[in-house]
Coordinates of C-alpha atoms in Angstrom, one line a residue:
X1 CA 105.4 -48.8 -52.1
X2 CA 107.5 -47.9 -49.1
X3 CA 109.2 -44.6 -49.2
X4 CA 113.0 -45.3 -49.3
X5 CA 113.7 -41.9 -47.7
X6 CA 112.1 -42.8 -44.5
X7 CA 114.1 -44.0 -41.6
X8 CA 113.6 -47.6 -40.6
X9 CA 110.7 -48.1 -38.2
X10 CA 110.6 -50.4 -35.2
X11 CA 108.6 -53.5 -35.9
X12 CA 106.5 -53.5 -32.8
X13 CA 105.1 -56.6 -31.4
X14 CA 107.3 -59.2 -33.1
X15 CA 107.1 -61.6 -30.2
X16 CA 106.8 -65.4 -30.5
X17 CA 103.5 -66.1 -32.1
X18 CA 100.7 -67.1 -29.8
X19 CA 99.1 -69.2 -32.6
X20 CA 96.5 -68.1 -34.9
X21 CA 93.7 -65.8 -33.7
X22 CA 95.6 -63.1 -32.0
X23 CA 93.6 -60.0 -32.8
X24 CA 89.9 -59.4 -32.6
X25 CA 89.2 -55.9 -34.0
X26 CA 86.8 -57.7 -36.4
X27 CA 84.3 -58.0 -33.6
X28 CA 84.9 -54.5 -32.5
X29 CA 83.9 -53.5 -36.0
X30 CA 80.8 -55.6 -35.7
X31 CA 79.8 -54.1 -32.4
X32 CA 80.6 -50.6 -33.5
X33 CA 78.6 -50.9 -36.7
X34 CA 75.5 -52.4 -35.1
X35 CA 75.2 -51.2 -31.5
X36 CA 76.3 -47.7 -32.3
X37 CA 74.5 -47.1 -35.6
X38 CA 71.6 -49.5 -36.1
X39 CA 69.1 -47.7 -33.8
X40 CA 66.1 -49.4 -35.2
X41 CA 67.5 -52.9 -34.8
X42 CA 68.7 -52.3 -31.3
X43 CA 65.4 -50.9 -30.2
X44 CA 63.5 -53.9 -31.6
X45 CA 65.8 -56.6 -30.6
X46 CA 67.9 -55.6 -27.6
X47 CA 65.5 -57.0 -25.0
X48 CA 65.3 -60.4 -26.6
X49 CA 69.1 -60.6 -27.2
X50 CA 70.0 -59.5 -23.7
X51 CA 67.7 -62.1 -22.2
X52 CA 69.9 -64.7 -23.6
X53 CA 73.3 -62.9 -23.2
X54 CA 76.0 -65.2 -21.9
X55 CA 77.0 -63.1 -18.9
X56 CA 77.7 -59.7 -17.6
X57 CA 80.8 -58.3 -15.8
X58 CA 81.1 -55.7 -13.0
X59 CA 83.2 -52.6 -13.2
X60 CA 84.6 -50.6 -10.3
X61 CA 82.1 -49.2 -7.7
X62 CA 82.3 -45.7 -9.1
X63 CA 81.8 -46.8 -12.7
X64 CA 78.9 -49.0 -11.8
X65 CA 77.2 -46.2 -9.8
X66 CA 77.4 -43.9 -12.8
X67 CA 76.1 -46.5 -15.2
X68 CA 73.1 -47.3 -13.0
X69 CA 72.1 -43.7 -12.2
X70 CA 72.9 -41.9 -15.4
X71 CA 71.1 -41.7 -18.7
X72 CA 73.7 -42.6 -21.4
X73 CA 72.2 -40.0 -23.7
X74 CA 72.6 -37.2 -21.2
X75 CA 75.9 -37.8 -19.4
X76 CA 77.7 -34.5 -18.7
X77 CA 80.8 -34.4 -20.9
X78 CA 79.6 -37.2 -23.1
X79 CA 79.5 -41.0 -22.9
X80 CA 82.5 -43.3 -22.8
X81 CA 82.4 -47.0 -23.7
X82 CA 85.4 -49.3 -23.8
X83 CA 85.3 -52.2 -26.3
X84 CA 87.9 -55.0 -25.6
X85 CA 88.9 -57.7 -28.0
X86 CA 90.4 -60.7 -26.1
X87 CA 92.8 -63.1 -27.8
X88 CA 91.3 -66.1 -26.0
X89 CA 90.1 -68.9 -28.2
X90 CA 88.4 -71.0 -25.5
X91 CA 84.9 -71.9 -26.8
X92 CA 85.5 -70.3 -30.2
X93 CA 85.0 -72.1 -33.5
X94 CA 88.6 -73.3 -33.7
X95 CA 88.8 -74.2 -30.0
X96 CA 90.5 -77.5 -30.6
X97 CA 93.7 -75.5 -30.2
X98 CA 92.7 -73.2 -27.3
X99 CA 95.1 -70.7 -25.9
X100 CA 95.4 -70.4 -22.1
X101 CA 94.6 -67.1 -20.6
X102 CA 93.5 -63.9 -22.4
X103 CA 94.9 -60.6 -23.3
X104 CA 93.3 -57.4 -24.5
X105 CA 95.0 -57.4 -27.9
X106 CA 92.4 -54.9 -29.3
X107 CA 91.1 -52.1 -27.1
X108 CA 89.0 -49.2 -28.4
X109 CA 87.6 -46.3 -26.4
X110 CA 84.4 -44.9 -27.9
X111 CA 83.7 -41.3 -26.9
X112 CA 80.3 -39.8 -27.9
X113 CA 79.9 -36.1 -27.5
X114 CA 77.3 -34.8 -25.2
X115 CA 75.4 -33.2 -28.0
X116 CA 75.6 -36.4 -30.0
X117 CA 77.3 -34.8 -33.1
X118 CA 80.6 -36.6 -32.9
X119 CA 82.0 -40.1 -32.2
X120 CA 85.7 -40.7 -31.6
X121 CA 87.1 -44.2 -31.5
X122 CA 90.6 -44.3 -30.0
X123 CA 92.7 -47.5 -30.6
X124 CA 95.3 -48.4 -28.0
X125 CA 98.3 -50.4 -29.2
X126 CA 98.7 -53.7 -27.4
X127 CA 102.4 -53.2 -27.1
X128 CA 102.1 -49.8 -25.3
X129 CA 103.9 -49.6 -22.0
X130 CA 101.7 -48.0 -19.4
X131 CA 101.0 -47.9 -15.6
X132 CA 98.6 -50.7 -14.6
X133 CA 96.8 -50.4 -11.2
X134 CA 96.6 -53.2 -8.7
X135 CA 93.9 -55.7 -9.9
X136 CA 92.3 -58.9 -8.8
X137 CA 91.5 -61.5 -11.3
X138 CA 87.7 -62.2 -11.0
X139 CA 88.1 -65.9 -12.0
X140 CA 91.1 -67.0 -10.0
X141 CA 91.1 -64.5 -7.1
X142 CA 94.8 -63.8 -7.7
X143 CA 95.8 -60.2 -6.9
X144 CA 98.4 -58.4 -9.1
X145 CA 100.3 -55.5 -7.6
X146 CA 100.3 -52.1 -9.3
X147 CA 103.0 -51.8 -12.0
X148 CA 104.6 -48.5 -13.0
X149 CA 105.2 -49.8 -16.5
X150 CA 103.7 -52.9 -18.0
X151 CA 102.6 -54.0 -21.4
X152 CA 99.0 -52.7 -22.0
X153 CA 97.6 -56.0 -23.2
X154 CA 98.4 -57.8 -19.9
X155 CA 95.6 -55.8 -18.0
X156 CA 92.8 -58.2 -19.0
X157 CA 94.7 -61.2 -17.7
X158 CA 95.5 -59.4 -14.5
X159 CA 92.0 -58.3 -13.5
X160 CA 89.5 -58.8 -16.3
X161 CA 87.4 -56.1 -18.0
X162 CA 87.4 -53.8 -14.9
X163 CA 91.2 -53.8 -14.8
X164 CA 91.4 -52.7 -18.5
X165 CA 88.8 -50.0 -17.8
X166 CA 90.8 -48.7 -14.8
X167 CA 94.0 -48.7 -16.8
X168 CA 92.5 -46.6 -19.6
X169 CA 90.8 -44.3 -17.1
X170 CA 94.2 -43.7 -15.5
X171 CA 95.8 -43.1 -18.9
X172 CA 93.2 -40.7 -20.2
X173 CA 91.7 -39.1 -17.1
X174 CA 88.2 -40.1 -18.3
X175 CA 85.4 -41.9 -16.4
X176 CA 84.3 -45.0 -18.4
X177 CA 81.0 -46.5 -17.0
X178 CA 80.4 -48.9 -19.9
X179 CA 82.4 -51.7 -21.4
X180 CA 82.1 -54.8 -23.6
X181 CA 84.3 -57.8 -23.9
X182 CA 84.2 -59.3 -27.4
X183 CA 85.1 -62.6 -29.0
X184 CA 85.8 -63.2 -32.6
X185 CA 83.0 -65.6 -33.7
X186 CA 80.7 -62.7 -34.6
X187 CA 82.8 -61.4 -37.5
X188 CA 81.8 -64.4 -39.6
X189 CA 78.1 -63.8 -38.9
X190 CA 78.3 -60.0 -39.2
X191 CA 80.2 -59.8 -42.5
X192 CA 78.0 -62.5 -44.0
X193 CA 74.8 -60.7 -42.9
X194 CA 76.1 -57.6 -44.7
X195 CA 77.0 -59.5 -47.8
X196 CA 80.6 -58.5 -47.3
X197 CA 82.5 -55.3 -46.9
X198 CA 84.2 -53.6 -49.9
X199 CA 87.9 -52.9 -49.0
X200 CA 90.5 -51.0 -51.0
X201 CA 94.0 -52.4 -51.2
X202 CA 96.7 -50.1 -52.6
X203 CA 99.5 -52.6 -52.7
X204 CA 99.3 -56.4 -52.7
X205 CA 98.9 -58.1 -49.3
X206 CA 100.5 -61.5 -48.9
X207 CA 100.6 -62.9 -45.4
X208 CA 101.5 -66.5 -44.9
X209 CA 100.6 -66.3 -41.2
X210 CA 96.9 -65.5 -41.8
X211 CA 96.8 -67.0 -45.3
X212 CA 95.6 -63.7 -46.7
X213 CA 96.5 -62.9 -50.3
X214 CA 95.0 -59.9 -52.0
X215 CA 95.9 -58.1 -55.2
X216 CA 95.8 -54.4 -55.4
X217 CA 92.3 -53.1 -56.0
X218 CA 88.9 -53.5 -54.4
X219 CA 87.8 -56.7 -52.6
X220 CA 84.5 -57.7 -51.1
X221 CA 85.5 -59.4 -47.8
X222 CA 83.3 -61.6 -45.7
X223 CA 83.6 -64.5 -43.2
X224 CA 87.1 -65.8 -42.7
X225 CA 88.5 -63.5 -45.3
X226 CA 87.3 -60.4 -43.4
X227 CA 88.7 -61.8 -40.2
X228 CA 92.1 -62.5 -41.8
X229 CA 92.2 -59.0 -43.2
X230 CA 91.6 -57.5 -39.7
X231 CA 94.1 -59.9 -38.1
X232 CA 97.0 -59.4 -40.6
X233 CA 100.0 -57.6 -39.3
X234 CA 102.8 -59.1 -41.3
X235 CA 101.0 -58.4 -44.5
X236 CA 100.5 -54.6 -44.2
X237 CA 102.7 -51.5 -43.8
X238 CA 105.9 -52.1 -41.8
X239 CA 104.5 -55.3 -40.2
X240 CA 103.9 -53.6 -36.9
X241 CA 100.9 -53.6 -34.6
X242 CA 100.6 -49.8 -35.4
X243 CA 100.3 -50.7 -39.1
X244 CA 97.6 -53.2 -38.3
X245 CA 95.6 -50.5 -36.4
X246 CA 95.5 -48.2 -39.5
X247 CA 94.6 -51.1 -41.8
X248 CA 91.8 -52.0 -39.4
X249 CA 90.5 -48.4 -39.7
X250 CA 90.2 -48.8 -43.4
X251 CA 87.9 -51.8 -42.8
X252 CA 85.9 -50.1 -40.0
X253 CA 85.3 -47.0 -42.1
X254 CA 84.2 -49.1 -45.1
X255 CA 81.9 -51.1 -42.9
X256 CA 80.2 -48.1 -41.3
X257 CA 79.7 -46.4 -44.7
X258 CA 78.0 -49.6 -45.9
X259 CA 75.8 -49.9 -42.9
X260 CA 74.7 -46.3 -43.1
X261 CA 74.4 -45.7 -46.8
X262 CA 73.0 -48.5 -48.8
X263 CA 69.6 -49.3 -47.2
X264 CA 70.9 -51.7 -44.6
X265 CA 69.1 -50.0 -41.8
X266 CA 65.7 -50.3 -43.6
X267 CA 66.0 -54.1 -44.0
X268 CA 64.6 -55.8 -40.9
X269 CA 66.0 -59.2 -41.7
X270 CA 69.5 -57.9 -42.1
X271 CA 69.1 -55.7 -39.0
X272 CA 68.0 -58.7 -36.9
X273 CA 71.0 -60.7 -38.1
X274 CA 73.4 -57.8 -37.4
X275 CA 72.1 -57.1 -33.9
X276 CA 72.0 -60.8 -33.0
X277 CA 75.6 -61.4 -34.2
X278 CA 76.9 -58.4 -32.2
X279 CA 75.1 -58.9 -29.0
X280 CA 75.4 -62.6 -28.8
X281 CA 79.1 -62.4 -29.1
X282 CA 79.7 -59.8 -26.4
X283 CA 80.0 -59.9 -22.6
X284 CA 78.7 -56.6 -21.4
X285 CA 79.2 -54.6 -18.2
X286 CA 76.2 -54.4 -16.0
X287 CA 75.4 -50.9 -17.0
X288 CA 75.7 -51.6 -20.8
X289 CA 73.7 -54.8 -20.6
X290 CA 70.4 -53.0 -20.3
X291 CA 67.9 -52.6 -23.2
X292 CA 67.3 -49.0 -22.2
X293 CA 71.0 -48.2 -22.4
X294 CA 71.5 -49.8 -25.8
X295 CA 68.3 -48.2 -27.2
X296 CA 69.3 -44.8 -25.8
X297 CA 72.8 -45.1 -27.2
X298 CA 71.6 -46.1 -30.7
X299 CA 69.0 -43.3 -30.7
X300 CA 71.6 -40.7 -29.7
X301 CA 73.8 -41.7 -32.7
X302 CA 71.0 -42.2 -35.3
X303 CA 71.6 -39.7 -38.1
X304 CA 75.2 -38.9 -37.1
X305 CA 77.3 -38.0 -40.2
X306 CA 80.1 -40.5 -41.0
X307 CA 82.2 -37.4 -41.4
X308 CA 81.9 -36.9 -37.7
X309 CA 82.9 -40.5 -36.8
X310 CA 86.6 -40.3 -36.2
X311 CA 89.1 -43.2 -35.8
X312 CA 92.4 -42.3 -34.1
X313 CA 95.4 -44.1 -32.8
X314 CA 96.4 -43.1 -29.2
X315 CA 99.7 -41.2 -29.8
X316 CA 102.8 -43.2 -29.1
X317 CA 106.6 -43.1 -29.6
X318 CA 109.2 -45.8 -29.9
X319 CA 110.3 -47.2 -26.5
X320 CA 114.0 -46.4 -26.1
X321 CA 114.5 -49.4 -23.9
X322 CA 112.8 -52.0 -26.2
X323 CA 112.4 -51.7 -30.0
X324 CA 109.4 -54.1 -29.8
X325 CA 107.4 -51.7 -27.5
X326 CA 106.0 -48.2 -27.6
X327 CA 105.5 -45.6 -25.0
X328 CA 103.0 -42.7 -24.7
X329 CA 103.8 -39.5 -26.7
X330 CA 103.1 -37.3 -23.7
X331 CA 102.5 -34.0 -25.5
X332 CA 100.2 -35.3 -28.1
X333 CA 98.4 -37.6 -25.6
X334 CA 97.8 -34.6 -23.3
X335 CA 96.2 -32.7 -26.1
X336 CA 93.9 -35.6 -26.9
X337 CA 93.1 -36.4 -23.3
X338 CA 92.1 -32.8 -22.6
X339 CA 89.9 -32.7 -25.7
X340 CA 88.1 -35.8 -24.6
X341 CA 87.8 -34.7 -21.0
X342 CA 86.3 -31.3 -22.0
X343 CA 84.2 -32.9 -24.7
X344 CA 85.7 -30.7 -27.4
X345 CA 84.9 -31.3 -31.1
X346 CA 88.1 -32.3 -32.8
X347 CA 89.3 -32.7 -36.3
X348 CA 92.1 -34.6 -38.1
X349 CA 92.4 -32.2 -41.0
X350 CA 96.2 -31.8 -40.5
X351 CA 96.9 -35.5 -39.6
X352 CA 98.0 -38.3 -41.8
X353 CA 96.6 -41.8 -42.1
X354 CA 98.5 -44.5 -40.3
X355 CA 101.4 -46.7 -41.3
X356 CA 99.4 -49.1 -43.5
X357 CA 96.8 -46.9 -45.1
X358 CA 96.5 -44.1 -47.6
X359 CA 93.8 -42.0 -49.1
X360 CA 92.0 -43.5 -52.1
X361 CA 92.5 -41.2 -55.1
X362 CA 90.6 -40.9 -58.4
X363 CA 92.4 -40.8 -61.8
X364 CA 93.1 -37.1 -61.3
X365 CA 95.0 -37.7 -58.1
X366 CA 92.3 -36.1 -55.9
X367 CA 91.6 -37.8 -52.6
X368 CA 88.2 -39.3 -52.3
X369 CA 85.7 -38.6 -49.5
X370 CA 82.5 -40.6 -49.6
X371 CA 79.2 -38.7 -49.3
X372 CA 78.5 -38.5 -45.5
X373 CA 75.2 -39.8 -44.1
X374 CA 73.1 -38.3 -41.4
X375 CA 73.1 -34.7 -40.3
X376 CA 76.4 -32.8 -40.5
X377 CA 76.9 -29.3 -39.0
X378 CA 79.0 -26.8 -40.9
X379 CA 81.7 -28.9 -42.5
X380 CA 84.7 -27.1 -43.8
X381 CA 87.4 -28.0 -46.3
X382 CA 91.1 -28.4 -45.5
X383 CA 94.1 -29.8 -47.2
X384 CA 95.4 -33.0 -45.7
X385 CA 99.1 -33.4 -45.6
X386 CA 101.1 -36.4 -44.4
X387 CA 104.4 -36.3 -42.6
X388 CA 107.3 -38.7 -42.7
X389 CA 109.7 -40.2 -40.3
X390 CA 107.5 -40.0 -37.2
X391 CA 107.8 -42.6 -34.5
X392 CA 104.1 -42.2 -33.9
X393 CA 103.0 -44.1 -36.9
X394 CA 103.4 -42.0 -40.0
X395 CA 101.3 -42.8 -43.1
X396 CA 100.6 -41.1 -46.3
X397 CA 98.1 -38.4 -47.3
X398 CA 97.8 -37.1 -50.8
X399 CA 95.5 -34.7 -52.7
X400 CA 92.8 -32.5 -51.2
X401 CA 90.3 -34.1 -48.8
X402 CA 87.2 -32.7 -47.1
X403 CA 87.9 -32.0 -43.5
X404 CA 85.8 -33.7 -40.8
X405 CA 85.8 -30.5 -38.8
X406 CA 82.8 -28.5 -37.9
X407 CA 83.0 -24.8 -37.6
X408 CA 84.2 -24.9 -34.0
X409 CA 86.5 -27.9 -33.9
X410 CA 89.9 -28.2 -32.3
X411 CA 92.6 -29.7 -34.6
X412 CA 94.4 -32.6 -33.1
X413 CA 98.2 -32.7 -33.4
X414 CA 99.4 -33.9 -36.8
X415 CA 101.3 -36.8 -35.1
X416 CA 97.9 -38.3 -34.1
X417 CA 97.0 -40.5 -37.1
X418 CA 93.6 -41.6 -38.2
X419 CA 90.6 -40.9 -40.4
X420 CA 86.9 -40.2 -40.5
X421 CA 84.5 -42.9 -41.5
X422 CA 83.5 -40.9 -44.5
X423 CA 87.1 -40.9 -46.0
X424 CA 87.7 -43.7 -48.5
X425 CA 91.1 -45.1 -47.8
X426 CA 93.2 -48.1 -48.9
X427 CA 95.2 -50.6 -47.0
X428 CA 98.8 -50.7 -48.1
X429 CA 100.4 -54.2 -48.3
X430 CA 104.1 -54.8 -47.8
X431 CA 104.5 -57.2 -50.6

């Protein structure tokens, strides 16, 4: 239940509803689970799937040059991939009620360390106010001037995938040669192929907007239920977009644990369905839409421990000019950006989970960390402690958890919330 001692939190993103399907992290989860983990399936199927891919998109000249000349498994400083979930419903399964235009309502930057021992997935809030460069819309030809401060999720509508990539590059100082634009149809196919994902709910979720109603406990979610869980904002935490991000991390982590731990990767039928659902529902950048790139990417991550797959929220603070928006937490963001730029191994041992998630505990009150899969190098133990009253999205953290850190990791600031894929966490409803 909410802690009455905490100060009220801004309920970011409470704008007039844009009807129905307004977040697509479900497909990001699908792509992350398959393209980045299922090495065998990608190697066997990538060529055939890419032959029927709907289309590709071009990035900036520099990014395209890097993608064409570099081996994704050997890029100096590690590989960066941007996954974008668009809120467009044109051509989707409920397209009788299409929404004009598109926004990048879900944006995740995937950084894979050069030695292939750590993956970091950074979620950018859609309501984040950031500089957006001048961009030309590839479909309409309309040119949008640079903006010193604009809402992050307008970048896709301004200039397509390339504009979102350029915006994140400016924000983080990274080069991002690969990107994928994702629609939401795939979550139905993906979750069904897996036989559902087991998700923990700490407090009941009741959201009349998405129609999601879950009691406290464990739920096997697939199809439209899985999509509703990933879409729900009003039903979790403080009802903000930041709360939704942490709830999505609960699902993403559970999905990755299932894909890597229960024999899924040894089942060729399941692998074919998973890879097909992911690749057939993505528009890839030219550099990513190559069988050799996907095969190399999957091979680089095969065997990676889920303890070394980190989900973090890009650090933000409340916007003093608009309670429905957030701005960059400059100090924490600088630390994260430098760590990514220099390809440092990082840990979240002193960080809390987000606004709508908490660690799963056993009957003794000890936090649970699932057995990690793959190869892990020198994990260490640490005590996880949550903080309260933070504008950057404070959650809860109880008991003793196993740190995701290796012997030479750099701890991220405690204000940067998140979790590893090996940590068993629960989504906290606001009912």
